[in-house]
Structures are given as C-alpha cells and as structure tokens.
mmCIF file of C-alpha atoms in Angstrom:
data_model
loop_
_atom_site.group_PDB
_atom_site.id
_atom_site.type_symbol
_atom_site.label_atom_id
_atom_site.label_comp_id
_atom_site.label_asym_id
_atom_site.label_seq_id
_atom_site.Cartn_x
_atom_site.Cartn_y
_atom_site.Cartn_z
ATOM 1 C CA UNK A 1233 -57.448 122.328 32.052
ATOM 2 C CA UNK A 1234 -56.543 125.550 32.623
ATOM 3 C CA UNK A 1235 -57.826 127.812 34.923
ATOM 4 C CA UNK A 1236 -59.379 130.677 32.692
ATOM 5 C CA UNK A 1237 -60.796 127.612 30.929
ATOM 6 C CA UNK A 1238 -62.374 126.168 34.049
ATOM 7 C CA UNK A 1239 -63.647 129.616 34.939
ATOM 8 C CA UNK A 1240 -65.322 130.155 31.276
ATOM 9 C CA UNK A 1241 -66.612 126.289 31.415
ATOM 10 C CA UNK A 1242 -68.143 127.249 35.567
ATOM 11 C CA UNK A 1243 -69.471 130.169 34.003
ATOM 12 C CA UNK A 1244 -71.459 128.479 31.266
ATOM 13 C CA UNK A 1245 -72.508 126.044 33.235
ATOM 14 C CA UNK A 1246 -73.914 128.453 35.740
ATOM 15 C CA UNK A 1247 -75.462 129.764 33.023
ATOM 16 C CA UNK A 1248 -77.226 126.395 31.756
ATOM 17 C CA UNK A 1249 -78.369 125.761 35.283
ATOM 18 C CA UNK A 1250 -80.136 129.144 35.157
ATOM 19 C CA UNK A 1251 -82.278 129.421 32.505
ATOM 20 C CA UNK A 1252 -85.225 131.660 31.887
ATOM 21 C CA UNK A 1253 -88.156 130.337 31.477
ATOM 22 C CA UNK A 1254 -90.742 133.258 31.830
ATOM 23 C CA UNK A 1255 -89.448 136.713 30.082
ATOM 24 C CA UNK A 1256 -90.837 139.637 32.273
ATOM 25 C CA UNK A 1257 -89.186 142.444 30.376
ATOM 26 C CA UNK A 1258 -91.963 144.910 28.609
ATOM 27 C CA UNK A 1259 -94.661 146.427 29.287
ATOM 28 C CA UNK A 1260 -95.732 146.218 33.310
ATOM 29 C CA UNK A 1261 -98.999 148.682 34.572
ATOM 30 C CA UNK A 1262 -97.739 151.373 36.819
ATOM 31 C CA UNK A 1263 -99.561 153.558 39.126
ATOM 32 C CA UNK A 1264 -97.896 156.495 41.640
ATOM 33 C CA UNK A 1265 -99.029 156.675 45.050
ATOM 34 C CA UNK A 1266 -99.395 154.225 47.596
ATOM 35 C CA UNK A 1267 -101.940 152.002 48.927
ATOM 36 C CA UNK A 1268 -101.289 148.413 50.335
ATOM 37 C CA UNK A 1269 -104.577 147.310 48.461
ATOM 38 C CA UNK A 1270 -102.713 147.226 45.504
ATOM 39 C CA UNK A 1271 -100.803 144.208 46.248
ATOM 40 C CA UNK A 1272 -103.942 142.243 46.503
ATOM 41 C CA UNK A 1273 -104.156 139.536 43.402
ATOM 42 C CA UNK A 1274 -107.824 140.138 42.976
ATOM 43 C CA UNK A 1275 -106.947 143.887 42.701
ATOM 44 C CA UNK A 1276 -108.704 145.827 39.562
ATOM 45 C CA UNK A 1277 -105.721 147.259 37.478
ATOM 46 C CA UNK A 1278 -106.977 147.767 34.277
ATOM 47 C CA UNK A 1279 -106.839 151.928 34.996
ATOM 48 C CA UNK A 1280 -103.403 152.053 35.565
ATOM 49 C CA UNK A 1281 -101.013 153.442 33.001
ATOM 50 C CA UNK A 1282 -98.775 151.340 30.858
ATOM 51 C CA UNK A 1283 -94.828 151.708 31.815
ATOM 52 C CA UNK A 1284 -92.194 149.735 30.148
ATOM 53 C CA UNK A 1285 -89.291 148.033 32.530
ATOM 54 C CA UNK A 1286 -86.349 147.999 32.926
ATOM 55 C CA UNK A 1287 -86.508 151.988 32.453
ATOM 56 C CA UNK A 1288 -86.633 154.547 34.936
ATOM 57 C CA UNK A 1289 -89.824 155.493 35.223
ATOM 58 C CA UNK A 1290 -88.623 159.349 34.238
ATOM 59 C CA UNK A 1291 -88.295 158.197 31.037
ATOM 60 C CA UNK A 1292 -91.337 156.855 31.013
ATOM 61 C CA UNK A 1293 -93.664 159.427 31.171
ATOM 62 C CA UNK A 1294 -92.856 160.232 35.122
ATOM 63 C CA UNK A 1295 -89.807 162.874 34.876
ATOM 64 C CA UNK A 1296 -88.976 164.484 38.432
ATOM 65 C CA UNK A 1297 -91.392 162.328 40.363
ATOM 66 C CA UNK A 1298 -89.727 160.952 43.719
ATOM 67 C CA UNK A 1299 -91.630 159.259 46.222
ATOM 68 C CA UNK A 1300 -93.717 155.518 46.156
ATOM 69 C CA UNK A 1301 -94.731 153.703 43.138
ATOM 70 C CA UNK A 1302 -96.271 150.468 42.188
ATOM 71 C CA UNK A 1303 -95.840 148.085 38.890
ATOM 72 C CA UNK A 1304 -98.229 144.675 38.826
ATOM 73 C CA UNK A 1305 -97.793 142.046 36.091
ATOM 74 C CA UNK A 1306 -99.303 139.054 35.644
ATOM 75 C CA UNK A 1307 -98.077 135.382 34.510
ATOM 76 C CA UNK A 1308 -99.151 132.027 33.420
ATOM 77 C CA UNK A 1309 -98.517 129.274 36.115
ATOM 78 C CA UNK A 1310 -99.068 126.821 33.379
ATOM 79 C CA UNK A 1311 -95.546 127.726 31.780
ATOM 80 C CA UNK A 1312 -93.908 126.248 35.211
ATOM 81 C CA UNK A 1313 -93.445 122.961 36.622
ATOM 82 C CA UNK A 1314 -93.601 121.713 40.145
ATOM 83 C CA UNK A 1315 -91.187 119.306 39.463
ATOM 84 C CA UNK A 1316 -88.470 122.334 39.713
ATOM 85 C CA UNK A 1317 -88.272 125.519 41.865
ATOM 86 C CA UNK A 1318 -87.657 128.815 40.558
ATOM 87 C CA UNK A 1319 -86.605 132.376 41.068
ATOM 88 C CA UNK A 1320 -87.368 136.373 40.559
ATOM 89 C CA UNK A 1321 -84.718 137.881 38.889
ATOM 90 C CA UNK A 1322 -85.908 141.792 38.943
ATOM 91 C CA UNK A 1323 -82.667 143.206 38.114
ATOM 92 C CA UNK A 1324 -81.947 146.575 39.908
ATOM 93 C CA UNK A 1325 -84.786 149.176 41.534
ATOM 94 C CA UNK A 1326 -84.252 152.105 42.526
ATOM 95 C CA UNK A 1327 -84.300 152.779 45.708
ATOM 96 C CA UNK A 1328 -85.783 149.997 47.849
ATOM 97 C CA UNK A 1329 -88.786 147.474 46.966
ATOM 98 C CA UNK A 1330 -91.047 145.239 48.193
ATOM 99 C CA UNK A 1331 -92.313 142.200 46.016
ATOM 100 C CA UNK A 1332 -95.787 140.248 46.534
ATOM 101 C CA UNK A 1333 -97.052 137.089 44.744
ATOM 102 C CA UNK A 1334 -100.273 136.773 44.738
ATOM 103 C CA UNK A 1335 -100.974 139.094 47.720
ATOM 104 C CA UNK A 1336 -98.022 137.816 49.897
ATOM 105 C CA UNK A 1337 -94.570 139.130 50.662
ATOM 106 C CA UNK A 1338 -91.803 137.252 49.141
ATOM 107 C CA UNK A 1339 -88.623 139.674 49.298
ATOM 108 C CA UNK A 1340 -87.950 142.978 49.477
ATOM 109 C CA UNK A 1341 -84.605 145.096 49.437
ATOM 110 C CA UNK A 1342 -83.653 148.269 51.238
ATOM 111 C CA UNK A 1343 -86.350 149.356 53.503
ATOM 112 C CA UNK A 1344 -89.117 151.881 53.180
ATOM 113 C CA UNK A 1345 -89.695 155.349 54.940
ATOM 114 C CA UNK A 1346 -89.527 156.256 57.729
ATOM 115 C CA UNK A 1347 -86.064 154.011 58.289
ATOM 116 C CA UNK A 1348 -85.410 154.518 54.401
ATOM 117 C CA UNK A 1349 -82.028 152.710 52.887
ATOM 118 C CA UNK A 1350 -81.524 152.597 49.541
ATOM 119 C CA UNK A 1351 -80.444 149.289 47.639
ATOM 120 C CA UNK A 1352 -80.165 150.849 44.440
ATOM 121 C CA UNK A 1353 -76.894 148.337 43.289
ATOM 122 C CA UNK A 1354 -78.232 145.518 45.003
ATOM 123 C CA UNK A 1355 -79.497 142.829 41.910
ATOM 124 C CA UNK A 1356 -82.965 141.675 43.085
ATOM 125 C CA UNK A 1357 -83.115 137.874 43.250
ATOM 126 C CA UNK A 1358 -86.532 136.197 45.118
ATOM 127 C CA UNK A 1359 -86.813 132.685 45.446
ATOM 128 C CA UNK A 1360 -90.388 131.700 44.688
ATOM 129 C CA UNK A 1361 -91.984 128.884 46.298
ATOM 130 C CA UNK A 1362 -94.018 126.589 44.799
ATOM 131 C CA UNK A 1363 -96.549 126.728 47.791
ATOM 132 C CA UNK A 1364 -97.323 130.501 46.404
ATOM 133 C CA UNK A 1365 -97.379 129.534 42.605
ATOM 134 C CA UNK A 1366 -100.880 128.933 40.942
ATOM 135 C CA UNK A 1367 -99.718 125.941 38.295
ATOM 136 C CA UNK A 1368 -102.942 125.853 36.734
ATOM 137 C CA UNK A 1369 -103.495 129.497 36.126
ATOM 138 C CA UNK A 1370 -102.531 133.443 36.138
ATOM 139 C CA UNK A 1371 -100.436 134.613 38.815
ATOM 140 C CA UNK A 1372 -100.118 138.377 39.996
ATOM 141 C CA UNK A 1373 -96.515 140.066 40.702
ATOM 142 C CA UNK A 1374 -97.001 143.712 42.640
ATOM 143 C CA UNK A 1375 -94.245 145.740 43.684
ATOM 144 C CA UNK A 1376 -93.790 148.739 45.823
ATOM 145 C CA UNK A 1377 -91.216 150.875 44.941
ATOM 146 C CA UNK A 1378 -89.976 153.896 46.746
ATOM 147 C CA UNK A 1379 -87.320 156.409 45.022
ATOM 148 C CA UNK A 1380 -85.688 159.585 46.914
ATOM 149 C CA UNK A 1381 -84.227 161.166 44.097
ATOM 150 C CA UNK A 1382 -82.840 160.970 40.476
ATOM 151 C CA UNK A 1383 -83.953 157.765 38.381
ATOM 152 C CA UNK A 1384 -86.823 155.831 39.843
ATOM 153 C CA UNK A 1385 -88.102 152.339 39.206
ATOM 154 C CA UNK A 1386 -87.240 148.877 37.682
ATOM 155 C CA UNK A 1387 -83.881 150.921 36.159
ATOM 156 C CA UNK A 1388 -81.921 147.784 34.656
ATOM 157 C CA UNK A 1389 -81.412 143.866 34.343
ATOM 158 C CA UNK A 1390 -82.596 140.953 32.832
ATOM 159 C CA UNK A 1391 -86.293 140.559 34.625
ATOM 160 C CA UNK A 1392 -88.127 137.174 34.273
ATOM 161 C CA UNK A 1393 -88.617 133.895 36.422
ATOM 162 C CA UNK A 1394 -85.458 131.552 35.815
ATOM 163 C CA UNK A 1395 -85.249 127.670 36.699
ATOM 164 C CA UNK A 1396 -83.092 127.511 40.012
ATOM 165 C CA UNK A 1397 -80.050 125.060 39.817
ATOM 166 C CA UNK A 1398 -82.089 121.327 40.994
ATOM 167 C CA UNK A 1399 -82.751 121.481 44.559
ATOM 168 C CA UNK A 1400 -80.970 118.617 46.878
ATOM 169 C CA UNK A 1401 -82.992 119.515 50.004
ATOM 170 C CA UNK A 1402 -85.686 118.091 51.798
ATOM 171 C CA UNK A 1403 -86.878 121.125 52.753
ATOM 172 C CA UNK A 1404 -85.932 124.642 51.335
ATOM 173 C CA UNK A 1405 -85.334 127.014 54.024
ATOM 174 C CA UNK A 1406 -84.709 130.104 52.377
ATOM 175 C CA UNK A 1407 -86.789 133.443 51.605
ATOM 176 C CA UNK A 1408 -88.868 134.666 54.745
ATOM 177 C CA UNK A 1409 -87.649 134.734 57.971
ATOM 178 C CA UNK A 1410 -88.532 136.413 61.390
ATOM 179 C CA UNK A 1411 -86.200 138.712 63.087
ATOM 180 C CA UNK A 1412 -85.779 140.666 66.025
ATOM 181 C CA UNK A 1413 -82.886 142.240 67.580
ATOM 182 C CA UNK A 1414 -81.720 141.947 70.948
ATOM 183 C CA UNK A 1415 -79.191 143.130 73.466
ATOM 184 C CA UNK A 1416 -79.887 139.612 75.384
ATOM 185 C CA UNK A 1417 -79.223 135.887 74.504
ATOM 186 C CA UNK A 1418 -82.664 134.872 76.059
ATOM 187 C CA UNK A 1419 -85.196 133.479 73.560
ATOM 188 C CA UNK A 1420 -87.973 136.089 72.477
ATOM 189 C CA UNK A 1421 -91.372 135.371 72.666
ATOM 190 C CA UNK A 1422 -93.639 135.270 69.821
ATOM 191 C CA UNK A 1423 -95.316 139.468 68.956
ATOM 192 C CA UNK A 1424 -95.745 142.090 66.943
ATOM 193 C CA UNK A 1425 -92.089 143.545 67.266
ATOM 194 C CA UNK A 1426 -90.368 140.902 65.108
ATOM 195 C CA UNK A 1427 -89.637 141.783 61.890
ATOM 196 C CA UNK A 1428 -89.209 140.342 58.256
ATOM 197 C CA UNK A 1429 -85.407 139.502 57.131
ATOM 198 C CA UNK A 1430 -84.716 137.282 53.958
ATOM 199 C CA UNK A 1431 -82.192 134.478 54.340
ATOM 200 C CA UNK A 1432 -79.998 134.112 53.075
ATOM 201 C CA UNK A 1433 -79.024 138.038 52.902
ATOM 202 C CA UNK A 1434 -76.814 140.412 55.225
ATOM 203 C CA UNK A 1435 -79.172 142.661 58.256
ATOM 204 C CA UNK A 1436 -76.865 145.225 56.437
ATOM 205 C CA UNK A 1437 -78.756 145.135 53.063
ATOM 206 C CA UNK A 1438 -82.629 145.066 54.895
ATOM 207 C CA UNK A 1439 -82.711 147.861 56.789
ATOM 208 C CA UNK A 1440 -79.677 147.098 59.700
ATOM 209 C CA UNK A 1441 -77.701 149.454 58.472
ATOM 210 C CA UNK A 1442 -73.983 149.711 60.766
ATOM 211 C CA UNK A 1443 -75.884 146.880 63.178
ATOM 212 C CA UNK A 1444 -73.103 145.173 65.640
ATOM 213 C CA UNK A 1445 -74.731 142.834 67.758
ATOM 214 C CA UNK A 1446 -77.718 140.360 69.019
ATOM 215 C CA UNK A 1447 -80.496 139.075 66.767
ATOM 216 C CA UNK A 1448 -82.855 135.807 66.906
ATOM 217 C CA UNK A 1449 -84.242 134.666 63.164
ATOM 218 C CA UNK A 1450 -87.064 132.424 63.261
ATOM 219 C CA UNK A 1451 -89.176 130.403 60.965
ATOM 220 C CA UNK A 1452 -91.878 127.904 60.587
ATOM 221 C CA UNK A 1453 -91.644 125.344 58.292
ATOM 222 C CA UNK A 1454 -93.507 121.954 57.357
ATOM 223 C CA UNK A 1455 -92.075 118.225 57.246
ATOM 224 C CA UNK A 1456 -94.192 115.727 55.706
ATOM 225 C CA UNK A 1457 -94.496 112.074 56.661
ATOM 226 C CA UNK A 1458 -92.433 110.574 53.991
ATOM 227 C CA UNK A 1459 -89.296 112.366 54.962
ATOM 228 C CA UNK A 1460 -89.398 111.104 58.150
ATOM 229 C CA UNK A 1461 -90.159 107.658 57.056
ATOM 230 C CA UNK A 1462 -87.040 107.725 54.832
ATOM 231 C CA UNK A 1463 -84.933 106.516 58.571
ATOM 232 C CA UNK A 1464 -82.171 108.314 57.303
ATOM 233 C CA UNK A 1465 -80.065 110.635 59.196
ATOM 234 C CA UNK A 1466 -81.005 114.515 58.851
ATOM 235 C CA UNK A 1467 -78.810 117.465 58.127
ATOM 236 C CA UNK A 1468 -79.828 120.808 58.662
ATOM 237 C CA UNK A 1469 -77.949 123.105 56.929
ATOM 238 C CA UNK A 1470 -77.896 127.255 57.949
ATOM 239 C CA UNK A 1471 -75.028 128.405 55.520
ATOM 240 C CA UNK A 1472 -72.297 130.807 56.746
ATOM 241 C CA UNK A 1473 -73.486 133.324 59.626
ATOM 242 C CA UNK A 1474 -71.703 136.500 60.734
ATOM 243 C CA UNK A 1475 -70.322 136.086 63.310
ATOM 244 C CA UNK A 1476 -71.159 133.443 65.871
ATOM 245 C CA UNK A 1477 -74.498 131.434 66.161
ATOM 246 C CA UNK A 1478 -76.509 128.853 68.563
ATOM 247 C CA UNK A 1479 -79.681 126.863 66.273
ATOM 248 C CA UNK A 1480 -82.471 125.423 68.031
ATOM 249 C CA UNK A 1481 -85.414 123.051 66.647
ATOM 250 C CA UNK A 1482 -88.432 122.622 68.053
ATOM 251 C CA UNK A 1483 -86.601 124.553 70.979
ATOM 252 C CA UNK A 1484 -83.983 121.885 71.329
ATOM 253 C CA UNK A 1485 -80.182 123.488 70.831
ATOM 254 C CA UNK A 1486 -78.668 121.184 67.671
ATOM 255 C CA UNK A 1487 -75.672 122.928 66.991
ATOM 256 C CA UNK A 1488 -73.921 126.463 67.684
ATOM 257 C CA UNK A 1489 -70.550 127.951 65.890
ATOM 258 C CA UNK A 1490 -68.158 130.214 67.975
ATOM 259 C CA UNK A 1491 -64.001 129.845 67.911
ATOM 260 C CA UNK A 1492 -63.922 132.084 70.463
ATOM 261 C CA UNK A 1493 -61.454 134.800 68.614
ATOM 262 C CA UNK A 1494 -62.034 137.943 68.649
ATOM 263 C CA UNK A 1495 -63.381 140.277 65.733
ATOM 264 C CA UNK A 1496 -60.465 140.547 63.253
ATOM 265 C CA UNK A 1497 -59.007 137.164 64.334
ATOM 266 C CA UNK A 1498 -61.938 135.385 64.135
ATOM 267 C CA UNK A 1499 -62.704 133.053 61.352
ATOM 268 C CA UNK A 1500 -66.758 131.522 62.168
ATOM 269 C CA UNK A 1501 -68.076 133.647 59.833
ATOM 270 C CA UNK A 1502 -66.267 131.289 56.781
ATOM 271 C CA UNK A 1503 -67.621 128.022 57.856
ATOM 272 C CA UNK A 1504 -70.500 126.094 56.824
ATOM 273 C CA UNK A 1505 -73.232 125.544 59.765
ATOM 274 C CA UNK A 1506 -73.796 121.473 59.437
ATOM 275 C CA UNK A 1507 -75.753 120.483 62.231
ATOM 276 C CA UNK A 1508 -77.153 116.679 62.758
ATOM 277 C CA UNK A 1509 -81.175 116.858 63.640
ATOM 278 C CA UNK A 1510 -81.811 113.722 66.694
ATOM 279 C CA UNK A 1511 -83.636 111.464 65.600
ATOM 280 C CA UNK A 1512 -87.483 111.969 66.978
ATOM 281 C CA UNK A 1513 -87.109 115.714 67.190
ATOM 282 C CA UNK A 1514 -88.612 116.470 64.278
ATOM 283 C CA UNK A 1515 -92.767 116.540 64.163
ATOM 284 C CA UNK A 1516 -95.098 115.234 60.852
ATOM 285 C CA UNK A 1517 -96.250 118.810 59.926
ATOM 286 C CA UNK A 1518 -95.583 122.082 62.071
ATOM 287 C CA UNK A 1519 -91.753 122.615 63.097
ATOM 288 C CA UNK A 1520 -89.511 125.964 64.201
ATOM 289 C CA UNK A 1521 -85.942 126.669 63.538
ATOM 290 C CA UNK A 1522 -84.416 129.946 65.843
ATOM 291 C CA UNK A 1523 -81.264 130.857 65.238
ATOM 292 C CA UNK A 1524 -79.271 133.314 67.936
ATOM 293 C CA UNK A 1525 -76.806 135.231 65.899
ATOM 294 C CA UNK A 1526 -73.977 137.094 67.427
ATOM 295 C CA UNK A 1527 -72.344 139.875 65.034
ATOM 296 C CA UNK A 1528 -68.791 141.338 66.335
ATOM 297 C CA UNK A 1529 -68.729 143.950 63.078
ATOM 298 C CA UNK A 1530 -68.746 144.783 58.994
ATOM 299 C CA UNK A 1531 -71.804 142.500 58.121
ATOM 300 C CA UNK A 1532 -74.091 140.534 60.001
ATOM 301 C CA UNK A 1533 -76.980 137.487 60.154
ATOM 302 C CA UNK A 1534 -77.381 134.269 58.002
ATOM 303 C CA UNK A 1535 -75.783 135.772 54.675
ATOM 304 C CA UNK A 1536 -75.119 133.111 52.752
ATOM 305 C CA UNK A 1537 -76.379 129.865 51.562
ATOM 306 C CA UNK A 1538 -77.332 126.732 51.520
ATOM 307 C CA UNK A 1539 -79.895 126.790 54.230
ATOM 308 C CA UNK A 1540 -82.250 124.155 54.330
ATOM 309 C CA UNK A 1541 -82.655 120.449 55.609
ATOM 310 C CA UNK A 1542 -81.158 117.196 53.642
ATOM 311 C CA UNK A 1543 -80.101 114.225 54.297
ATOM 312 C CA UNK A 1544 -76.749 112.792 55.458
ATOM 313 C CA UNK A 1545 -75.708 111.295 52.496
ATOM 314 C CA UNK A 1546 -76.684 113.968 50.608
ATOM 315 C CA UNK A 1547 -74.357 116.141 52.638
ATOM 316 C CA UNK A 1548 -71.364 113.876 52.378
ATOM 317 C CA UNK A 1549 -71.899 113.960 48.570
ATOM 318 C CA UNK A 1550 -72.546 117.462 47.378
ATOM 319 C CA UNK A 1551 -71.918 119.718 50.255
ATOM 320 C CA UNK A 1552 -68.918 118.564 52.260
ATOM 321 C CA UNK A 1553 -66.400 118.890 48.875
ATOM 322 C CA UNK A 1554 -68.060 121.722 47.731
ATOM 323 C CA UNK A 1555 -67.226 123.831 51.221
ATOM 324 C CA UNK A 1556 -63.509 124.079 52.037
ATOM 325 C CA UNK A 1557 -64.417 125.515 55.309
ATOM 326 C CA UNK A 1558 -67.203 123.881 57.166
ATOM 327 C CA UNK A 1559 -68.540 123.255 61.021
ATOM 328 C CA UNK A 1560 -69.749 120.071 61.629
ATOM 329 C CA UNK A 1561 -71.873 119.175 65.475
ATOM 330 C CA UNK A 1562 -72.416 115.343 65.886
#
C-alpha cells in the first residue's frame, strides 16, 4: 500500500472509531455574568437568553461584551451506553473555559482571572466518565467562559459527545488530576494549595505558562475486586512525561524515567512510562497514584497518553508495537 493510501485509510478509520453520537450544535441558554451557582444541575435556567453555538457570542446578540459568560445545555443519558466511554468535543472557546457535568468539574482550558491565559486555538476535548453520566435520564453541561477581547464564546467546531475509540484498560486514568508545584522532590502533603491539571495535557496549556521545573500530580482512583481476582500481572501505564518522572502507588515507588542527559540531549520525554504494579500493592477500593515530574524546558507534565492501568498481556498486544519508543521497569 502506499503511504498516502495508508494515511487516507488511518484517517478514516480514526474517523469510524470516533463517531458522534449526541449532536450539541444549536441552540444552548446563555447568560453574562458570573456566579458559580450556575453550574449546579438543579440550577433554574429557564430565564436565560437563547444563544446559538458555535458563534461568537457578538454575533449573537452580545457585540463588544468582554468579560465572563455562561452557556448550560442539557442531554439525554438514555442515548448512551455504559458499555462504551465517551468524550466532549466543544470545538474552540474563546478565551479560556471551564466545563461541569452535572455540577462537577470535568476539564477546563486556559485559566481564569486573575492568572488569565488564553487557549483560544486549543480544540476542547473532555473525556466523560461514566461515573458522572445519568444513563437513565437528563444530564446538565455548564460552562464558564471568560473572553478579554474581540470574539467571545463557543466560536467554532463540531460540538457533541462522540464514542471514544474501545477502551483496553482496567482502569481509565485520565481527566482530573491534582497538582502542585514544587522547588523540592519531597512528597507534599494533602491541602488546599494543590491545584486541578487534566492528564493527559501540557502545565503549559492550564495555566503554567513558561513553567521549568518541579511538580507532583496526584489522583485517587478505585479498583474493584474482580480485577484483582483476574491473577494476572498489572501494567500501569502514565504515557510520555516531560521531562523526567518517579510514580508511586499507594506510596510505594513502581517505576521512574530519567537518561540522565541534559535538556537538548535528552530523549525521556519520547518514551512510554510502562511500569509493572507488585503483586499485593494494590487495595479492593481506594488507591493513589503520585507522580514527581521533573521539566528541564519547552513543555512540561504528563502530556500525552495512554495513562491508565491494564493488564500485561494487554500491553504486550496493543501497546508495546504501537510505541516505537517505550520505558519499561520490571
């Protein structure tokens, strides 16, 4: 086959894997202003006006109006199965948004006054998880939109939930994590100064703007008792980091990436993080990933998938051909 053949055939079948399944283009109710009520699901939006997206909302009705914003739509859960796992495709906003299902965060891009960076070419793509869906009813999107000047809004792209490509983990590790930044390489305890980061995604693009350095991302995460009465060996996978990292469960170190080069020379930030869980460390219900990330310069953090938790053989079948560059801790 040739290769612009292969490339057209990748294409379409990135395409198939894809599909839409809820349309979200239309008509979405819009209200100026700012209140963090509004994200609620129970929230009373019947007096807000009628906008259309994607549009800027100047030519909607709003010409000249910089500053925050909110859109809310709602969506049948019924139309979904939890058989599959999906994503938000909301195109681009400009400047920087944050998106709530049902009341709680999923993703957000940019980051809001008073540390304001825009992500106005960034394409907005949430993973939704299934623990957040209502399958047997009407679900509530809300997002918070803040513009600094010219068009404002839900500007352009094809908005609606699409079918991700079938899942091969155990457990799905991506969308909210924890972060906090550090000068030191000592763990940080548990507070009110870490952060929200979504993985996988550059610091760069949430807010981390020309950040060279330390940073610990954390997250909770469930396992249920029939994965760990499958007796088969588990794989976490964290995707490619940038630059250097050491990944702990349950506070035990599994795995860490570092060649040692120096920034320029250095080729960590290519490789695949494959890191073999021991047997017994993980608990039936409540566990915690922390990952120390060193960053030496350009971009930074966890910024590209797969990160989640599988099984061996799933590894050796999918993953390890699929990644031409890989690091692998026995």
């Amino acid at each position: 086959m040739k290769p612009a053949s292969l490339v057209i055939l990748l294409l379409l079948l990135s395409v198939l894997a894809s599909a839409q399944v809820i349309n979200l283009r239309g008509s979405w109710k819009f209200q100026i202003g700012d209140k963090n009520s509004w994200s609620a699901a129970t929230f009373d939006d019947r007096s807000w006006e009628s906008i259309r997206a994607p549009s800027p909302w100047e030519d909607e009705g709003f010409n000249g109006y910089d500053g925050f914003a909110w859109y809310r739509k709602k969506f049948d859960g019924r139309s979904l199965s939890k058989n599959d796992t999906y994503y938000l495709n909301l195109g681009f906003i400009d400047d920087c948004d944050e998106v709530y299902l049902n009341g709680v965060l999923i993703g957000f891009s940019g980051s809001m006054p008073p540390k304001f960076k825009t992500a106005y070419n960034n394409e907005r793509r949430y993973p939704l998880s299934n623990e957040m869906i209502n399958f047997e009813g009407m679900n509530t999107l809300a997002i918070r939109v803040f513009d600094v000047t010219l068009g404002g809004g839900i500007i352009d792209g094809d908005l609606g939930i699409y079918k991700s490509p079938k899942s091969r983990m155990l457990v799905d590790l991506q969308g909210m994590w924890q972060f906090h930044k550090t000068w030191s390489d000592k763990p940080v305890p548990q507070g009110n100064d870490w952060e929200k980061i979504l993985v996988p995604s550059p610091w760069e693009h949430q807010g981390f703007p020309k950040y060279d350095g330390n940073a610990w991302y954390r997250r909770t995460f469930t396992v249920s008792e029939s994965v760990l009465q499958k007796g088969e060996d588990l794989i976490l996978l964290m995707g490619k980091v940038d630059d250097f990292d050491r990944t702990y469960i349950n506070g035990k170190l599994i795995g860490n990436t570092n060649d040692g080069r120096p920034y320029g020379r250095s080729q960590s930030f290519d490789k695949l993080r494959v890191y073999t869980i021991p047997r017994g460390l993980l608990k039936n219900g409540s566990n915690t990933v922390e990952v120390f990330v060193v960053d030496m310069g350009n971009f930074g953090g966890i910024y590209e998938g797969p990160v989640g938790i599988t099984t061996r053989a799933v590894y050796e079948r999918y993953y390890k051909s699929e990644y031409g560059f890989f690091w692998e801790n026995e």
